[in-house]
Amino acid sequence: MRKKISLIGAGQIGGTLAHIITMKELADVVLFDVAKNIAKGKALDIAQSTAIEGSNINLLGTDNYEDTKDSDVIIITAGVPRKPGMTRDDLLEINLKIIKQVAIGIKKTSPNAFVICITNPLDVIVMALQKYSGLPNNKVVGMAGVLDSSRFKYFLSKELKVPIKSINSIVLGGHGDTMVPMPNHTTVDGKPLVQIIKKEKLDLIIEKTRKGGAEIIKYLEKGSAFYAPAAAGVEMAESYIKNFKKTLPCAAHLNGEYGIKNLYAGVPVVIGNKGVEKVIEIKLDPKEKENFKISIEAVKDLFSAAVKIDPDLKK
Ligand code: TXD
């Protein structure tokens, strides 16, 4: 029985998600947006590509949550993106209101779905989504680390002139300027990265990774990155639908792991058909521990700001 993925938000990332899912024939797609015609237009356009791709996928555009009923996976991009000069945190107030509406919508229609949140500021928005929806912690996860790790690997592959597939790496912590690329947990063709790159070059690449989103916003002016974020979201959805049990860096609920309780943060998790099946605790050296702690504090501070905006989050 073919699975069903509902995309809440049919904007830049939502439309790209729909296109990638269709080309991979991963699942039937419902594109939901409050701007109904955007959802309808994009669904129809992608549907008209299926004859060319030979993809046997059904697509529907809608603004009615009933059409998203009993989804296997829900990917949420509803919200506003950054403009040049804005930080992800500047989006908190407006996107918190939007995610509350979305949470109410999906709770009623797809209580058993695996929910991947992409909307920024990601770590707090995914935490708010889980609280507002009341869905199980292991079925609500945020997409950030897969994107940030992909950016880190890309910059390394260009610097070292190696195939990107030869690089194994991970980025932990919050999806913000305090994210924690992990050079000591990075290998190139199995060799430790720190043995083959100069420290100054590595520091430059870490900074470029942290600013990866802002650089694209500077070029696009009217929106933020969407191809790589969409590809990252699909990798997470595919690991769930096909039970790949991939270990992926995601914003996941921590219940004591890494010494953190009741907070979402970017950590390596196993995603299989039960959702987040395991949080992987990797050994952090003192510097990594310090950087991770700084990143976690930034998430906690922003969540406190969110509670001031909406005391319902305190419950
Ligand atoms: O790594 C990551 N997690 C980030 C996430 C990477 C890049 C972008 N990131 C964030 O994703 C970005 O900062 C935004 O918060 C979201 C979506 O970015 P996108 O570029 O797709 O924004 P668009 O093109 O503006 O699309 C958002 C759509 C738009 O069509 C609105 O009409 C719709 O969201 N929208 C809603 N849909 C459903 N329900 C409600 N309430 C709603 N409000 C707006």
Coordinates of C-alpha atoms in Angstrom, one line a residue, residues 13-311:
I13 CA 10.7 24.1 0.4
G14 CA 7.3 22.6 0.3
G15 CA 7.1 22.6 -3.5
T16 CA 10.6 21.2 -3.8
L17 CA 9.8 18.5 -1.3
A18 CA 6.8 17.5 -3.4
H19 CA 8.9 17.4 -6.5
I20 CA 11.7 15.2 -5.0
I21 CA 9.2 12.8 -3.3
T22 CA 7.4 12.4 -6.7
M23 CA 10.6 11.8 -8.6
K24 CA 11.7 9.2 -6.0
E25 CA 8.1 7.7 -6.0
L26 CA 8.4 7.7 -2.2
A27 CA 4.7 8.3 -1.5
D28 CA 1.5 10.0 -2.7
V29 CA 1.7 13.7 -1.9
V30 CA -0.8 16.2 -0.4
L31 CA 0.4 19.8 -0.7
F32 CA -1.4 21.9 2.0
D33 CA -1.2 25.7 2.2
V34 CA -3.4 28.4 3.5
A35 CA -2.6 29.9 0.1
K36 CA -4.7 27.2 -1.5
N37 CA -4.0 28.1 -5.1
I38 CA -0.3 27.9 -4.5
A39 CA -0.8 24.3 -3.3
K40 CA -3.1 23.5 -6.1
G41 CA -0.9 25.0 -8.8
K42 CA 2.3 23.3 -7.7
A43 CA 0.5 20.0 -7.2
L44 CA -0.9 20.2 -10.7
D45 CA 2.4 21.3 -12.3
I46 CA 4.4 18.4 -10.6
A47 CA 1.6 15.9 -11.5
Q48 CA 2.0 16.9 -15.1
S49 CA 5.7 16.0 -14.9
T50 CA 4.9 12.4 -13.9
A51 CA 4.4 11.2 -17.5
I52 CA 7.9 12.4 -18.3
E53 CA 9.5 10.9 -15.1
G54 CA 7.3 7.7 -15.4
S55 CA 6.4 8.4 -11.8
N56 CA 3.1 6.8 -10.7
I57 CA 2.4 9.2 -7.8
N58 CA -0.9 11.0 -6.9
L59 CA -0.7 14.6 -5.9
L60 CA -3.3 16.9 -4.4
G61 CA -3.2 20.6 -3.5
T62 CA -5.5 21.8 -0.8
D63 CA -6.2 24.1 2.2
N64 CA -8.4 21.5 3.9
Y65 CA -6.8 19.4 6.7
E66 CA -9.3 16.7 6.0
D67 CA -7.4 16.0 2.7
T68 CA -4.2 15.3 4.8
K69 CA -6.1 12.7 7.0
D70 CA -4.2 9.6 8.1
S71 CA -0.9 10.7 6.6
D72 CA 2.1 8.4 7.3
V73 CA 4.5 11.4 7.2
I74 CA 3.9 15.1 7.6
I75 CA 6.6 17.6 6.7
I76 CA 6.0 21.1 8.0
T77 CA 7.5 24.2 6.3
A78 CA 4.5 26.5 7.1
G79 CA 6.0 29.8 8.2
V80 CA 7.9 32.8 7.0
P81 CA 11.6 32.6 5.9
R82 CA 14.3 35.0 6.8
K83 CA 15.1 38.2 4.8
P84 CA 18.7 39.5 4.4
G85 CA 20.0 40.7 7.8
M86 CA 17.5 38.7 9.8
T87 CA 18.4 35.9 12.2
R88 CA 16.4 32.7 12.5
D89 CA 15.4 33.9 16.0
D90 CA 13.7 37.0 14.5
L91 CA 11.1 34.6 13.1
L92 CA 10.0 33.3 16.5
E93 CA 6.9 35.2 17.2
I94 CA 5.2 34.9 13.8
N95 CA 6.1 31.3 13.2
L96 CA 5.1 30.2 16.7
K97 CA 1.5 31.4 15.9
I98 CA 1.6 29.5 12.6
I99 CA 2.9 26.3 14.2
K100 CA 0.2 26.4 16.8
Q101 CA -2.5 26.4 14.1
V102 CA -0.7 23.6 12.2
A103 CA -0.3 21.5 15.4
I104 CA -4.1 21.7 16.0
G105 CA -4.7 20.7 12.4
I106 CA -2.5 17.6 12.3
K107 CA -3.4 16.4 15.7
K108 CA -7.0 15.9 14.6
T109 CA -6.3 14.4 11.3
S110 CA -3.0 12.4 11.5
P111 CA -2.3 11.5 15.2
N112 CA -0.1 8.5 14.1
A113 CA 2.1 10.4 11.6
F114 CA 5.8 10.8 11.7
V115 CA 6.2 14.6 11.8
I116 CA 9.3 16.3 10.4
C117 CA 9.4 20.0 11.2
I118 CA 11.5 22.4 9.1
T119 CA 10.1 25.8 10.0
N120 CA 12.6 28.2 11.8
P121 CA 13.8 28.9 14.4
L122 CA 13.9 25.2 14.1
D123 CA 14.8 23.8 17.6
V124 CA 12.2 25.9 19.4
I125 CA 9.5 25.5 16.8
V126 CA 9.8 21.7 16.7
M127 CA 9.6 21.7 20.5
A128 CA 6.5 23.9 20.4
L129 CA 5.0 21.7 17.7
Q130 CA 5.4 18.7 19.9
K131 CA 3.9 20.5 23.0
Y132 CA 1.0 22.0 21.0
S133 CA 0.1 18.7 19.2
G134 CA 0.7 16.3 22.1
L135 CA 2.1 13.8 19.6
P136 CA 4.7 11.3 21.0
N137 CA 8.2 12.8 21.4
N138 CA 9.7 10.1 19.2
K139 CA 7.3 10.9 16.3
V140 CA 8.1 14.6 16.2
V141 CA 11.6 15.6 14.9
G142 CA 13.3 18.7 13.4
M143 CA 15.3 18.9 10.2
A144 CA 18.5 20.9 10.6
G145 CA 21.5 18.7 11.2
V146 CA 21.2 16.8 8.0
L147 CA 21.3 20.2 6.1
D148 CA 24.1 21.6 8.3
S149 CA 26.2 18.4 8.0
S150 CA 25.6 18.5 4.2
R151 CA 26.9 22.1 4.0
F152 CA 29.9 21.2 6.1
K153 CA 30.7 18.2 3.9
Y154 CA 30.3 20.3 0.8
F155 CA 32.7 23.0 1.9
L156 CA 35.2 20.3 3.0
S157 CA 35.0 18.5 -0.3
K158 CA 35.7 21.7 -2.2
E159 CA 38.6 22.6 0.0
L160 CA 40.2 19.1 0.0
K161 CA 39.2 18.4 -3.7
V162 CA 37.7 15.0 -2.7
P163 CA 34.4 13.4 -3.7
I164 CA 31.7 14.5 -1.3
K165 CA 30.7 10.8 -0.7
S166 CA 34.2 10.2 0.8
I167 CA 33.4 12.5 3.7
N168 CA 31.7 11.2 6.8
S169 CA 30.7 13.9 9.3
I170 CA 28.1 15.3 11.6
V171 CA 26.9 18.7 12.9
L172 CA 25.3 18.8 16.4
G173 CA 23.5 21.3 18.5
G174 CA 21.0 24.0 17.7
H175 CA 20.3 25.1 14.1
G176 CA 21.8 28.5 14.5
D177 CA 25.2 30.4 14.7
T178 CA 26.1 28.2 17.7
M179 CA 25.7 24.9 15.8
V180 CA 28.6 22.5 16.4
P181 CA 30.4 21.0 13.4
M182 CA 32.4 18.0 14.7
P183 CA 35.8 17.8 13.1
N184 CA 36.9 15.1 15.5
H185 CA 34.0 13.0 14.3
T186 CA 34.8 13.6 10.6
T187 CA 36.7 11.3 8.3
V188 CA 37.8 11.6 4.7
D189 CA 38.1 8.1 3.1
G190 CA 38.3 6.8 6.6
K191 CA 41.1 9.1 7.6
P192 CA 40.6 11.6 10.5
L193 CA 39.9 15.0 9.0
V194 CA 42.1 16.7 11.6
Q195 CA 45.1 14.9 10.2
I196 CA 44.6 16.2 6.6
I197 CA 43.5 19.8 6.9
K198 CA 45.2 22.9 8.4
K199 CA 43.4 24.4 11.4
E200 CA 43.0 27.8 9.8
K201 CA 41.2 26.3 6.8
L202 CA 39.1 24.1 9.1
D203 CA 38.0 27.1 11.2
L204 CA 37.1 29.0 8.0
I205 CA 34.9 26.1 6.9
I206 CA 33.2 25.8 10.2
E207 CA 32.3 29.5 10.0
K208 CA 31.1 29.1 6.4
T209 CA 28.9 26.3 7.6
R210 CA 27.4 28.3 10.4
K211 CA 26.7 31.1 7.9
G212 CA 25.6 28.8 5.1
G213 CA 22.0 29.9 5.2
A214 CA 22.7 33.6 5.5
E215 CA 25.0 33.5 2.4
I216 CA 22.2 32.0 0.3
I217 CA 19.7 34.6 1.6
K218 CA 22.2 37.4 0.6
Y219 CA 22.1 36.1 -3.0
L220 CA 18.4 35.3 -3.2
E221 CA 17.3 38.4 -1.3
K222 CA 13.6 37.3 -1.3
G223 CA 13.8 33.9 0.3
S224 CA 16.1 31.4 1.9
A225 CA 17.6 28.1 0.9
F226 CA 15.2 25.4 -0.3
Y227 CA 16.8 22.8 -2.5
A228 CA 19.2 21.4 0.2
P229 CA 16.6 21.8 3.0
A230 CA 14.1 19.8 1.0
A231 CA 16.6 17.1 0.1
A232 CA 17.4 16.8 3.8
G233 CA 13.8 16.5 4.8
V234 CA 13.2 13.7 2.2
E235 CA 16.2 11.7 3.5
M236 CA 14.6 11.7 6.9
A237 CA 11.1 10.8 5.6
E238 CA 12.6 8.0 3.4
S239 CA 14.5 6.5 6.4
Y240 CA 11.1 6.3 8.2
I241 CA 9.0 5.0 5.3
K242 CA 11.6 2.4 4.2
N243 CA 12.7 1.6 7.7
F244 CA 16.3 2.3 6.7
K245 CA 17.3 2.9 10.4
K246 CA 19.8 5.6 9.2
T247 CA 21.7 7.5 11.8
L248 CA 21.0 11.1 11.0
P249 CA 21.7 14.4 12.9
C250 CA 18.2 15.7 13.8
A251 CA 16.6 18.0 16.4
A252 CA 15.2 15.3 18.7
H253 CA 13.6 15.2 22.1
L254 CA 16.2 14.4 24.8
N255 CA 15.2 12.7 28.0
G256 CA 18.5 12.6 29.8
E257 CA 20.8 11.8 26.9
Y258 CA 23.9 14.1 26.8
G259 CA 22.8 15.2 30.3
I260 CA 19.8 17.0 28.9
K261 CA 16.1 16.5 29.7
N262 CA 12.9 17.7 28.1
L263 CA 14.6 19.7 25.4
Y264 CA 14.9 19.3 21.6
A265 CA 18.5 19.6 20.3
G266 CA 20.5 18.4 17.3
V267 CA 21.9 15.0 18.0
P268 CA 22.5 11.8 16.0
V269 CA 19.4 9.6 16.1
V270 CA 18.3 6.4 14.4
I271 CA 15.2 6.9 12.2
G272 CA 13.2 3.8 11.4
N273 CA 9.6 2.9 11.0
K274 CA 8.9 3.6 14.6
G275 CA 10.2 7.1 14.2
V276 CA 13.2 8.3 16.3
E277 CA 14.2 4.8 17.5
K278 CA 17.4 5.7 19.4
V279 CA 19.4 8.7 20.4
I280 CA 23.1 8.0 19.8
E281 CA 25.4 9.4 22.5
I282 CA 28.8 10.1 20.9
K283 CA 31.9 10.8 23.1
L284 CA 32.6 14.6 23.2
D285 CA 36.0 16.0 24.1
P286 CA 36.0 19.0 26.5
K287 CA 36.0 21.6 23.7
E288 CA 33.1 19.8 21.9
K289 CA 31.2 19.5 25.3
E290 CA 31.7 23.3 25.8
N291 CA 30.5 24.2 22.3
F292 CA 27.5 21.8 22.6
K293 CA 26.6 23.4 26.0
I294 CA 26.7 26.9 24.5
S295 CA 24.4 25.7 21.7
I296 CA 22.0 24.1 24.1
E297 CA 21.9 27.3 26.2
A298 CA 21.0 29.2 23.1
V299 CA 18.0 26.9 22.5
K300 CA 16.9 27.1 26.2
D301 CA 17.1 31.0 26.0
L302 CA 15.0 31.1 22.9
F303 CA 12.5 28.6 24.4
S304 CA 12.1 30.9 27.4
A305 CA 11.4 33.8 25.0
A306 CA 8.8 31.5 23.3
V307 CA 7.1 30.8 26.7
K308 CA 6.9 34.6 27.3
I309 CA 5.1 34.9 23.9
D310 CA 2.8 32.0 24.6
P311 CA 2.5 30.8 28.3

